Amino acid sequence: MDLFLLEIGGENMAKKKNEIWEWTKALVIAILLAAVIRYFLFAPIVVDGLSMMPTLHDQDRMIVNKFSYKIGNPDRFDIIVFHAPENKDYIKRVIGLPGDRVEYKDDTLFINGKAYEEPYLDDYKSQVIDGPLTEPFTLEEKIGSETVPEGHLFVMGDNRRYSKDSRHIGTVPMEKVLGNTGIIYWPIEDIRLVK
């Protein structure tokens, strides 16, 4: 009888140890998977400041898609996150791609001599009464080159009068780009895709 109880007790102890081991493995796998997803695929970011208004608001929380930039190049007008010179991450819009000539005149964007519409600026343009939303400039005036250098991007914030961007910090090397973003997930009432 005592031997029978001892065997049952041993079985229960072995089951408990096995269950603890299984939970530990599951927890370790979950942590590793979360780390891989955050480091290589997706990461949260908080918008800090007003430089992307009206598209993005201060304290909007977004998802950065890192994977898309590991396998390809950005598209014009993507909203990207990158490491800025001040050891901060900036969020701006891609305006010029490598080899592009970028110019603003009469509040209109010209890339390689062709005028581009920027519908994301329409709200702010309609509110401006004391001059253009975007001051005229040529790329050469801002970065000392007629074209965006290879491996670099020319970026600007949507709030053109109050954005520290490539007009001030120069072009952004591709290796500094963390990824693109287009999903606001917080605050709940503002959940949406942005363009």
Coordinates of C-alpha atoms in Angstrom, one line a residue, residues 55-189:
T55 CA -1.8 64.2 -40.8
L56 CA -0.4 63.1 -37.4
H57 CA -1.0 64.6 -34.0
D58 CA 1.3 64.9 -31.0
Q59 CA 1.1 61.7 -28.9
D60 CA -0.5 59.6 -31.7
R61 CA 0.8 56.0 -31.3
M62 CA 1.7 54.2 -34.5
I63 CA 3.1 50.9 -35.8
V64 CA 6.4 51.1 -37.7
N65 CA 6.8 48.5 -40.4
K66 CA 10.5 47.6 -40.4
F67 CA 10.2 44.7 -42.7
S68 CA 9.2 46.7 -45.8
Y69 CA 12.5 48.6 -45.6
K70 CA 14.6 45.5 -45.1
I71 CA 13.5 44.1 -48.5
G72 CA 13.0 47.2 -50.6
N73 CA 13.2 51.0 -51.1
P74 CA 10.7 53.6 -49.9
D75 CA 8.2 55.2 -52.1
R76 CA 7.7 58.9 -52.6
F77 CA 5.3 60.3 -50.0
D78 CA 5.7 57.3 -47.6
I79 CA 5.8 58.4 -43.9
I80 CA 9.0 57.0 -42.4
V81 CA 10.7 56.9 -39.1
F82 CA 14.5 57.4 -39.0
H83 CA 17.4 58.1 -36.6
A84 CA 18.0 61.8 -36.7
P85 CA 21.4 63.5 -35.9
E86 CA 20.2 64.6 -32.4
N87 CA 20.0 60.9 -31.3
K88 CA 16.2 61.0 -31.7
D89 CA 13.9 59.2 -34.0
Y90 CA 12.0 61.5 -36.4
I91 CA 8.9 60.8 -38.3
K92 CA 8.6 62.6 -41.7
R93 CA 7.3 62.2 -45.3
V94 CA 9.6 61.1 -48.1
I95 CA 9.7 63.8 -50.8
G96 CA 12.8 63.2 -52.8
L97 CA 14.3 59.8 -53.7
P98 CA 17.9 59.2 -54.8
G99 CA 18.7 61.1 -58.0
D100 CA 15.7 63.4 -57.7
R101 CA 15.8 67.2 -58.2
V102 CA 13.5 68.8 -55.7
E103 CA 12.2 72.3 -55.8
Y104 CA 9.4 74.3 -54.3
K105 CA 8.0 77.4 -56.0
D106 CA 4.6 79.1 -55.7
D107 CA 3.7 76.6 -52.9
T108 CA 4.0 73.7 -55.4
L109 CA 6.4 70.7 -55.2
F110 CA 8.4 70.1 -58.4
I111 CA 10.4 66.8 -58.7
N112 CA 12.6 66.5 -61.8
G113 CA 10.7 69.5 -63.3
K114 CA 7.2 67.9 -62.8
A115 CA 4.6 69.4 -60.5
Y116 CA 3.2 67.1 -57.8
E117 CA 0.0 67.5 -55.9
E118 CA 0.2 67.0 -52.1
P119 CA -3.4 66.5 -51.0
Y120 CA -2.3 65.9 -47.4
L121 CA -1.4 69.7 -47.3
D122 CA -4.8 71.0 -48.6
D123 CA -6.2 71.8 -45.1
Y124 CA -3.2 73.8 -44.0
K125 CA -2.8 75.6 -47.4
S126 CA -6.4 76.8 -47.2
Q127 CA -5.8 78.3 -43.7
V128 CA -2.6 80.2 -44.7
I129 CA -3.2 83.9 -45.4
D130 CA 0.3 85.4 -45.0
G131 CA 2.3 83.7 -47.7
P132 CA 3.0 80.2 -48.9
L133 CA 2.8 77.2 -46.6
T134 CA 6.1 76.0 -48.0
E135 CA 8.7 78.7 -48.7
P136 CA 10.3 78.4 -52.1
F137 CA 13.7 76.6 -52.3
T138 CA 15.9 74.5 -54.5
L139 CA 17.7 71.4 -53.4
E140 CA 21.0 73.0 -54.1
E141 CA 20.1 75.9 -51.7
K142 CA 19.3 73.4 -48.9
I143 CA 21.9 70.6 -49.3
G144 CA 24.5 71.9 -51.7
S145 CA 23.6 69.4 -54.4
E146 CA 21.3 69.5 -57.4
T147 CA 20.0 66.0 -56.7
V148 CA 19.3 63.8 -53.7
P149 CA 22.5 61.7 -53.2
E150 CA 22.5 58.0 -53.9
G151 CA 21.5 56.0 -50.8
H152 CA 19.7 59.1 -49.3
L153 CA 16.2 60.5 -49.0
F154 CA 14.9 64.1 -48.8
V155 CA 12.2 64.3 -46.2
M156 CA 9.8 66.9 -44.9
G157 CA 7.1 67.3 -42.3
D158 CA 3.6 68.1 -43.3
N159 CA 3.5 71.1 -41.0
R160 CA 5.9 72.9 -43.3
R161 CA 6.4 76.1 -41.3
Y162 CA 7.2 74.2 -38.1
S163 CA 9.1 71.1 -39.2
K164 CA 12.8 70.4 -38.7
D165 CA 13.5 68.2 -41.7
S166 CA 15.9 67.8 -44.6
R167 CA 15.8 71.5 -45.2
H168 CA 17.6 71.8 -41.9
I169 CA 19.3 68.5 -41.2
G170 CA 20.2 67.4 -44.7
T171 CA 19.2 64.2 -46.5
V172 CA 18.6 61.0 -44.6
P173 CA 20.9 58.0 -45.2
M174 CA 18.9 54.9 -46.0
E175 CA 20.7 53.0 -43.3
K176 CA 19.2 55.4 -40.7
V177 CA 15.6 54.5 -41.8
L178 CA 13.8 52.3 -39.3
G179 CA 10.8 51.7 -41.5
N180 CA 7.5 53.2 -42.7
T181 CA 4.3 53.8 -40.8
G182 CA 0.7 54.3 -41.7
I183 CA -1.4 52.9 -38.9
I184 CA -2.5 54.9 -35.9
Y185 CA -3.6 52.6 -33.1
W186 CA -4.0 55.1 -30.2
P187 CA -6.0 57.1 -29.1
I188 CA -8.9 54.7 -29.9
E189 CA -11.1 57.4 -31.5

